[in-house]
DNA sequence: CGATCCGTTGAAGAGAATCAATTTGCGTGG
DNA sequence: CCACGCAAATTGATTCTCTTCAACGGATCG
């Protein structure tokens, strides 16, 4: 809950700069402006809500470590995870005109994050076109990933969905430098994998065991290793 | 394929202004700048692709009439529709840094649309913060609707998914002034409804017949009427 | 050492896919 | 105006995936 020492507080914002420069460099002045943002580093435990649906004043956050997810609830209490966030990802990005959070975001593990008041970010986006564009990029990528998720849920069977989820997480953890040869620590319970893939935890369990029996994945405790590097092969289940 | 007369070409851009002002008014100068954009009105037949995945130079378009959809394909040829667009919706919005279209967009009916070169839009977004923010809004809403779609696909049964799709379309057509008492012309075939809901056309048919037998919907030809109306989650932001 | 959460396994049932006709609606051309 | 041809809608029978319900083992933690 307590921010780190002052001298450390610039490091996380440097990471935000790196993130926002993924696709296009920022003017030096914009970089400085980001580094000068009021920011707070927090450590938060597993299973805590970061942003609530309908919340108006939520901050912009960047995950420094750990996992989080966004989800929606149905009236009968069923939960569907609509996106998983890994270290480096930015949460709560939105333009100034849509103050309402559309979905809930919650942690999937203990996390570290930087928190920035949305007013400060909004002011920056208002005056600096390159920053606005970089944040806009985040929204677009978010929408693109959501579309891939839709395709997976709509047209793949349990095996394909779980595989696709593992592949997406592996790829994103690799980008974040969190993997060792396609091996990553997956803090999700099978229940949560089910919430992400639209399956029950029971069926997730059977699917994971089947994938392991097929030699496509290896599991040791919470560490999962992807042994098949062929995304297209995942969709071909005629051999099963 | 030929644009309309010059004197008509401002009317569709006025509609674009209205769209971009849904959530916040634009400065008069920004409105004028939009009206001055180079635009071309086109009529395009059903089943034509408007934007191809991987395409770099696609234009920004606003639907003036008709329906379109965005979809992804699996390697085995299965199709999953990830979003439906109705009159007024803006397609192909993206920031300057991500030139690649992530998914394919195709018409679901004969359509009319305005086409604007993305370079012209990008230049405007670069210099005018309010326009950038309005376009950004479109991306965020797009992501929000995709998330609702994910929840539907992951956690609802066939009945719930078809109902949710009809409710979303009804709500959006109502906003576009295309409904008469929750009744709308639905040009989607049952095959296409299946592609949107992750079902087969056979099961869509059975589900529609069941909904009709239950008295929840009424169908006459292509006209569908929602008889039991609950507020669709997807449109929550539209009424904000 | 019990409490609890998570993972694993079994058996039975529901919902959707699949396969296969058949019918309806509609534009087209004779 | 009617016959033809085609795409879409409808129906039936069967198969299979996934869910549901239930129980049990193993780890972790006060």
XYZ file of C-alpha atoms (C1' of nucleotides) in Angstrom:
540
model
C 0.000 0.000 0.000
C 2.945 2.270 0.636
C 4.825 3.689 -2.314
C 8.484 2.882 -2.708
C 11.192 5.356 -1.910
C 11.238 8.503 -3.980
C 14.445 7.611 -5.717
C 12.850 4.395 -6.998
C 9.616 5.924 -8.166
C 10.936 6.963 -11.563
C 11.925 3.468 -12.618
C 8.321 2.247 -13.060
C 7.422 5.321 -15.072
C 10.413 4.632 -17.286
C 8.792 1.304 -17.971
C 5.577 3.072 -18.913
C 7.561 5.171 -21.369
C 9.030 2.023 -22.900
C 5.584 0.548 -23.188
C 4.107 3.586 -24.879
C 7.024 3.665 -27.308
C 6.436 0.122 -28.490
C 5.150 1.228 -31.857
C 6.462 4.748 -32.272
C 9.020 6.803 -30.399
C 7.811 9.715 -28.305
C 9.246 13.220 -28.441
C 11.768 13.763 -25.660
C 9.500 16.351 -24.062
C 6.675 13.813 -23.905
C 8.966 11.270 -22.300
C 9.874 13.798 -19.650
C 6.241 14.658 -19.095
C 5.427 11.026 -18.424
C 8.328 10.646 -16.033
C 7.027 13.692 -14.186
C 3.577 12.189 -13.650
C 2.383 11.701 -10.097
C 2.716 7.977 -9.589
C 2.404 5.543 -6.770
C 3.801 2.031 -6.617
C 1.628 -0.500 -4.834
C 1.780 -4.145 -3.914
C -1.585 -5.855 -3.940
C -2.534 -9.380 -3.014
C -4.188 -12.039 -5.101
C -7.910 -11.861 -5.791
C -8.299 -8.138 -5.165
C -10.353 -5.900 -7.421
C -8.411 -3.123 -9.117
C -11.226 -1.547 -11.127
C -14.947 -2.017 -10.617
C -17.554 -1.922 -13.319
C -19.269 1.416 -13.204
C -16.468 3.001 -11.241
C -15.913 6.583 -12.305
C -12.637 7.578 -10.741
C -10.391 4.604 -11.430
C -6.742 5.264 -12.071
C -4.569 4.195 -14.953
C -2.244 1.409 -13.852
C 0.658 -0.473 -15.272
C 1.405 -3.941 -13.991
C 5.017 -4.300 -12.937
C 4.765 -7.939 -11.927
C 2.082 -10.562 -11.553
C -1.145 -11.237 -13.411
C -4.548 -9.628 -13.544
C -7.715 -10.167 -15.531
C -10.775 -8.341 -16.716
C -14.111 -10.083 -16.450
C -17.832 -9.696 -16.787
C -20.562 -11.279 -14.710
C -23.895 -12.650 -15.793
C -27.014 -12.111 -13.731
C -26.824 -15.705 -12.503
C -23.357 -15.124 -11.127
C -21.399 -16.866 -13.843
C -18.102 -15.197 -14.587
C -16.349 -14.819 -17.917
C -12.811 -13.540 -18.101
C -12.380 -11.278 -21.116
C -8.676 -10.627 -20.954
C -5.558 -11.471 -19.022
C -2.899 -8.903 -18.198
C 0.788 -9.606 -17.591
C 3.673 -7.491 -16.404
C 4.008 -4.395 -18.540
C 0.352 -4.198 -19.534
C -1.546 -0.985 -18.948
C -4.972 -1.142 -17.289
C -7.777 1.345 -17.121
C -6.828 3.261 -20.217
C -9.676 5.349 -21.498
C -10.262 8.698 -23.057
C -11.577 11.599 -21.078
C -15.121 11.307 -22.363
C -16.004 7.832 -21.160
C -15.446 7.924 -17.451
C -17.262 4.688 -16.655
C -15.335 1.436 -16.362
C -17.068 -1.133 -18.545
C -15.738 -4.185 -16.773
C -14.172 -5.290 -13.562
C -10.432 -5.905 -13.280
C -9.041 -8.153 -10.585
C -5.666 -9.598 -9.679
C -4.858 -13.231 -10.445
C -1.723 -13.232 -8.307
C 0.136 -10.938 -5.996
C 1.021 -7.934 -8.125
C 3.111 -4.813 -8.148
C 1.750 -1.883 -10.089
C 2.140 1.831 -10.719
C -0.963 3.879 -10.268
C -1.484 7.213 -11.973
C -4.533 9.440 -11.469
C -6.535 9.451 -14.657
C -6.824 13.210 -14.568
C -3.057 13.506 -14.903
C -2.971 11.084 -17.822
C -5.969 12.732 -19.454
C -4.330 16.130 -19.253
C -1.236 14.757 -20.922
C -3.206 13.060 -23.690
C -5.062 16.294 -24.244
C -1.971 18.382 -24.842
C 0.419 15.851 -26.385
C -0.728 14.136 -29.533
C 1.939 11.424 -29.481
C 0.941 10.314 -25.996
C -2.721 10.311 -26.920
C -1.858 8.167 -29.913
C 0.181 5.741 -27.839
C -2.657 5.324 -25.353
C -5.063 4.964 -28.247
C -2.836 2.157 -29.513
C -3.344 0.351 -26.240
C -7.099 0.530 -26.706
C -6.859 -0.768 -30.256
C -4.612 -3.654 -29.291
C -6.997 -4.420 -26.482
C -9.866 -4.619 -28.955
C -7.807 -6.804 -31.287
C -6.986 -9.271 -28.560
C -10.620 -9.347 -27.518
C -11.555 -10.260 -31.085
C -9.098 -13.154 -31.106
C -10.620 -14.292 -27.853
C -14.067 -14.210 -29.454
C -12.903 -16.376 -32.332
C -11.435 -18.858 -29.915
C -14.552 -19.055 -27.761
C -16.910 -19.229 -30.676
C -15.190 -21.735 -32.894
C -12.718 -23.864 -30.972
C -13.430 -26.865 -28.797
C -12.104 -27.178 -25.254
C -8.740 -28.481 -26.417
C -8.244 -25.650 -28.872
C -9.356 -22.989 -26.424
C -7.052 -24.071 -23.637
C -4.182 -24.402 -26.064
C -4.876 -20.979 -27.518
C -4.968 -19.453 -24.046
C -1.666 -21.046 -23.121
C -0.129 -19.925 -26.370
C -1.307 -16.367 -25.937
C -0.051 -16.218 -22.369
C 3.250 -17.785 -23.344
C 3.740 -15.312 -26.160
C 2.939 -12.344 -23.950
C 5.064 -13.562 -21.080
C 7.878 -14.091 -23.538
C 7.583 -10.456 -24.606
C 7.740 -9.499 -20.952
C 10.811 -11.665 -20.441
C 9.012 -14.005 -18.064
C 9.552 -17.297 -19.882
C 12.411 -19.730 -20.123
C 12.049 -21.655 -23.369
C 8.241 -21.398 -23.515
C 7.952 -22.286 -19.862
C 6.049 -19.979 -17.538
C 4.618 -19.853 -14.055
C 0.867 -19.877 -14.437
C -0.876 -18.729 -11.269
C -4.368 -19.369 -12.645
C -6.406 -22.075 -10.994
C -8.213 -24.466 -13.279
C -11.394 -22.751 -12.207
C -9.981 -19.488 -13.554
C -8.795 -21.098 -16.757
C -12.367 -22.280 -17.101
C -13.634 -18.736 -16.563
C -11.313 -17.592 -19.307
C -12.161 -20.320 -21.801
C -15.856 -20.663 -21.100
C -15.480 -24.152 -19.666
C -16.018 -25.765 -16.286
C -13.036 -26.452 -14.068
C -13.730 -30.160 -14.366
C -13.427 -30.073 -18.113
C -10.373 -27.850 -17.963
C -8.733 -30.474 -15.810
C -9.511 -33.245 -18.269
C -8.364 -31.124 -21.172
C -5.063 -30.288 -19.501
C -4.448 -33.939 -18.687
C -5.232 -34.862 -22.282
C -2.853 -32.213 -23.610
C -0.166 -33.527 -21.303
C -0.832 -37.112 -22.374
C -0.498 -35.993 -25.976
C 2.840 -34.432 -25.178
C 1.733 -30.934 -26.126
C 2.333 -29.428 -22.717
C 4.249 -30.281 -19.596
C 3.120 -29.351 -16.112
C 5.141 -29.316 -12.941
C 3.281 -27.613 -10.144
C 2.279 -24.201 -11.456
C 4.899 -24.183 -14.167
C 3.516 -24.912 -17.608
C 5.661 -25.558 -20.658
C 4.394 -25.430 -24.185
C 5.972 -28.244 -26.166
C 4.145 -27.750 -29.456
C 5.134 -24.490 -31.101
C 2.670 -24.718 -33.954
C -0.362 -22.486 -33.408
C -2.095 -23.697 -36.605
C -1.695 -27.328 -35.568
C -3.800 -26.523 -32.536
C -6.893 -26.058 -34.628
C -6.487 -29.365 -36.411
C -8.107 -31.841 -34.095
C -8.872 -34.394 -36.745
C -6.040 -36.532 -35.472
C -7.609 -36.884 -32.068
C -18.040 2.970 -57.323
C -18.227 6.628 -58.362
C -18.751 9.181 -55.662
C -21.894 11.227 -55.580
C -22.053 14.784 -56.715
C -19.905 17.271 -54.845
C -22.893 19.080 -53.421
C -24.069 15.877 -51.723
C -20.753 14.876 -50.291
C -21.024 17.096 -47.232
C -24.162 15.474 -45.887
C -22.470 12.165 -45.023
C -19.610 13.995 -43.353
C -22.129 15.885 -41.263
C -23.249 12.513 -40.046
C -19.672 11.672 -39.126
C -19.532 14.873 -37.097
C -22.704 13.867 -35.283
C -21.216 10.486 -34.552
C -17.980 11.857 -33.190
C -19.910 14.275 -30.997
C -21.883 11.530 -29.294
C -20.009 11.918 -26.042
C -18.505 15.360 -26.173
C -19.028 18.316 -28.477
C -16.236 19.246 -30.864
C -14.853 22.742 -31.303
C -16.423 24.463 -34.292
C -13.070 24.505 -36.064
C -12.802 20.730 -35.685
C -16.280 20.297 -37.088
C -15.313 22.364 -40.088
C -12.129 20.371 -40.553
C -14.101 17.132 -40.661
C -16.566 18.554 -43.150
C -13.600 19.529 -45.302
C -12.189 16.000 -45.426
C -11.845 14.346 -48.800
C -14.671 11.836 -48.826
C -16.253 9.500 -51.274
C -19.683 7.949 -51.054
C -19.964 4.394 -52.347
C -22.662 1.793 -52.760
C -21.458 -1.741 -52.283
C -23.287 -5.029 -52.641
C -23.836 -7.749 -50.121
C -21.005 -10.122 -49.218
C -18.154 -7.861 -50.321
C -15.036 -7.359 -48.261
C -14.416 -3.807 -47.111
C -11.192 -4.344 -45.136
C -8.866 -7.333 -45.371
C -6.807 -8.686 -42.530
C -3.249 -7.516 -42.989
C -4.275 -4.735 -45.325
C -2.149 -1.666 -44.803
C -3.896 1.099 -46.677
C -7.522 0.634 -45.725
C -9.625 3.726 -45.405
C -11.794 4.869 -42.555
C -15.447 4.363 -43.426
C -18.767 5.248 -41.942
C -21.766 3.111 -42.766
C -24.662 5.216 -44.014
C -27.046 2.326 -44.492
C -26.970 -1.444 -44.342
C -25.040 -3.882 -42.196
C -21.459 -5.088 -42.064
C -19.482 -7.391 -39.822
C -15.955 -8.059 -38.714
C -14.791 -11.637 -38.516
C -11.824 -13.906 -38.040
C -11.097 -17.212 -39.713
C -9.593 -20.350 -38.266
C -7.140 -22.417 -40.253
C -9.832 -25.004 -40.948
C -12.022 -22.377 -42.571
C -14.442 -21.858 -39.712
C -15.595 -18.282 -39.414
C -16.406 -16.318 -36.295
C -18.045 -12.932 -36.496
C -16.601 -10.616 -33.865
C -18.811 -7.599 -34.341
C -21.752 -6.303 -36.333
C -21.935 -2.763 -37.657
C -25.070 -0.811 -38.397
C -25.740 2.515 -40.048
C -23.732 5.252 -38.377
C -20.921 2.998 -37.198
C -17.371 3.883 -38.099
C -15.096 1.167 -39.499
C -11.356 0.949 -39.849
C -10.580 3.411 -37.094
C -7.020 3.097 -35.937
C -4.211 5.286 -34.808
C -1.400 6.182 -37.117
C 1.039 3.714 -35.643
C -0.774 0.454 -36.278
C -1.303 0.364 -40.003
C -2.288 -3.288 -40.209
C -5.920 -4.334 -40.134
C -6.340 -7.071 -37.532
C -9.503 -8.541 -38.935
C -11.564 -8.689 -42.048
C -14.686 -6.576 -42.471
C -17.373 -7.598 -44.898
C -20.849 -6.397 -45.832
C -23.903 -8.290 -44.610
C -26.258 -6.426 -46.922
C -26.108 -3.847 -49.635
C -24.563 -0.816 -48.017
C -23.877 2.842 -48.550
C -20.778 4.262 -46.948
C -18.462 7.260 -46.850
C -14.821 6.498 -47.364
C -12.064 8.742 -46.102
C -8.354 8.156 -46.716
C -6.755 7.217 -43.435
C -3.950 9.686 -44.016
C -6.446 12.534 -43.949
C -8.044 11.280 -40.745
C -4.666 10.619 -39.152
C -3.507 14.145 -39.913
C -6.621 15.536 -38.277
C -6.232 13.357 -35.204
C -2.636 14.450 -34.960
C -3.384 18.136 -34.834
C -6.757 18.195 -33.120
C -6.978 16.620 -29.704
C -10.760 16.555 -29.542
C -10.988 14.607 -32.788
C -8.313 12.171 -31.655
C -10.260 11.668 -28.454
C -13.510 11.097 -30.301
C -11.886 8.477 -32.520
C -10.257 6.957 -29.478
C -13.735 6.687 -27.968
C -14.786 4.603 -30.925
C -11.931 2.197 -30.257
C -12.805 1.924 -26.588
C -16.466 1.301 -27.288
C -15.426 -1.279 -29.814
C -13.367 -3.066 -27.171
C -16.217 -2.856 -24.670
C -18.675 -4.400 -27.079
C -16.178 -7.130 -27.885
C -15.928 -7.926 -24.187
C -19.687 -8.237 -23.894
C -19.586 -10.562 -26.875
C -16.962 -12.675 -25.100
C -19.127 -12.986 -22.013
C -22.048 -14.047 -24.145
C -20.067 -16.670 -26.065
C -18.351 -18.021 -23.014
C -21.190 -18.259 -20.570
C -24.539 -18.287 -22.299
C -26.279 -21.197 -23.967
C -27.635 -21.012 -27.497
C -30.872 -19.403 -26.403
C -29.100 -16.713 -24.414
C -26.608 -15.980 -27.155
C -29.179 -15.549 -29.883
C -31.324 -13.440 -27.602
C -28.348 -11.288 -26.629
C -27.427 -10.796 -30.273
C -30.961 -9.762 -31.179
C -31.122 -7.417 -28.215
C -27.834 -5.801 -29.076
C -28.815 -5.345 -32.705
C -32.213 -4.020 -31.742
C -30.686 -1.517 -29.347
C -28.172 -0.309 -31.881
C -30.682 -0.113 -34.683
C -32.965 1.829 -32.395
C -30.200 4.356 -31.820
C -29.805 4.576 -35.571
C -33.535 5.105 -35.993
C -33.977 1.843 -37.876
C -36.565 0.178 -35.672
C -40.293 0.478 -35.284
C -41.214 -0.646 -31.789
C -38.277 -3.062 -31.418
C -38.877 -4.476 -34.855
C -36.043 -4.482 -37.358
C -35.120 -5.883 -40.731
C -32.435 -8.455 -40.085
C -30.550 -9.303 -43.265
C -28.420 -11.994 -41.591
C -28.958 -15.545 -42.721
C -29.194 -18.152 -40.004
C -25.774 -19.320 -41.098
C -24.453 -15.841 -40.343
C -26.244 -15.668 -37.010
C -24.464 -18.931 -36.285
C -21.136 -17.398 -37.239
C -21.850 -14.575 -34.823
C -23.024 -16.737 -31.930
C -20.636 -19.646 -32.351
C -23.421 -22.039 -33.297
C -24.362 -24.033 -36.358
C -27.095 -22.786 -38.639
C -29.168 -25.827 -37.752
C -29.068 -25.014 -34.092
C -29.730 -21.345 -34.734
C -32.847 -22.362 -36.566
C -34.061 -24.496 -33.697
C -33.252 -21.781 -31.211
C -35.135 -19.148 -33.200
C -38.146 -21.408 -33.493
C -38.041 -22.077 -29.766
C -37.827 -18.356 -28.995
C -40.781 -17.767 -31.242
C -42.740 -20.592 -29.618
C -41.991 -19.019 -26.251
C -43.365 -15.746 -27.482
C -40.086 -13.880 -26.990
C -39.672 -12.928 -30.620
C -41.786 -12.656 -33.702
C -40.518 -13.319 -37.204
C -42.092 -12.367 -40.487
C -39.732 -12.864 -43.374
C -36.608 -10.965 -42.517
C -38.318 -8.758 -40.002
C -37.660 -9.716 -36.406
C -39.454 -8.232 -33.437
C -38.293 -8.485 -29.889
C -41.317 -9.019 -27.682
C -39.614 -9.431 -24.323
C -37.298 -6.530 -23.927
C -34.563 -6.419 -21.363
C -31.774 -3.875 -21.396
C -28.858 -5.347 -23.364
C -25.520 -5.149 -21.627
C -23.706 -4.217 -24.811
C -25.490 -0.920 -25.107
C -24.808 0.279 -21.633
C -22.345 2.902 -22.817
C -24.612 4.089 -25.594
C -27.080 5.572 -23.208
C -24.438 7.231 -21.061
C -4.602 -31.138 13.413
C -8.702 -29.719 11.323
C -10.205 -26.447 7.715
C -10.086 -25.238 3.205
C -8.877 -24.764 -1.437
C -7.382 -27.063 -5.450
C -6.860 -30.873 -8.360
C -8.381 -35.359 -9.853
C -11.591 -38.935 -11.083
C -16.189 -41.321 -12.073
C -20.892 -41.659 -13.828
C -24.923 -39.775 -15.851
C -27.376 -36.381 -18.466
C -28.083 -32.121 -21.376
C -27.101 -29.354 -25.159
C -25.162 -28.735 -29.476
C -22.925 -30.759 -33.593
C -23.338 -33.645 -37.374
C -25.402 -35.960 -41.158
C -29.122 -36.124 -44.183
C -33.321 -34.927 -46.298
C -37.074 -32.020 -47.438
C -39.399 -27.630 -47.941
C -39.801 -22.747 -48.663
C -38.904 -18.470 -50.878
C -37.361 -15.932 -54.580
C -35.140 -14.237 -58.781
C -34.591 -15.512 -63.575
C -35.659 -16.820 -67.911
C -38.650 -19.146 -70.984
C -47.395 -16.268 -65.870
C -45.262 -20.302 -64.894
C -41.205 -23.493 -64.527
C -36.772 -23.807 -63.157
C -32.750 -23.351 -60.115
C -30.664 -22.015 -56.182
C -29.974 -20.414 -51.533
C -31.981 -20.393 -47.162
C -34.975 -22.447 -43.797
C -36.836 -26.437 -41.579
C -37.056 -31.039 -39.691
C -35.414 -35.715 -38.017
C -32.073 -39.027 -36.192
C -27.816 -39.822 -34.242
C -23.394 -38.804 -32.102
C -20.371 -36.530 -29.139
C -18.654 -32.823 -26.291
C -19.182 -30.716 -22.259
C -21.745 -30.126 -17.952
C -23.423 -31.603 -13.715
C -23.210 -33.925 -9.498
C -20.506 -36.322 -6.397
C -16.689 -38.006 -4.105
C -11.877 -38.240 -2.776
C -6.705 -37.095 -2.319
C -3.256 -33.731 -1.548
C -1.314 -29.522 -0.320
C -1.200 -25.367 2.571
C -2.121 -22.658 6.628
C -3.680 -21.000 10.851
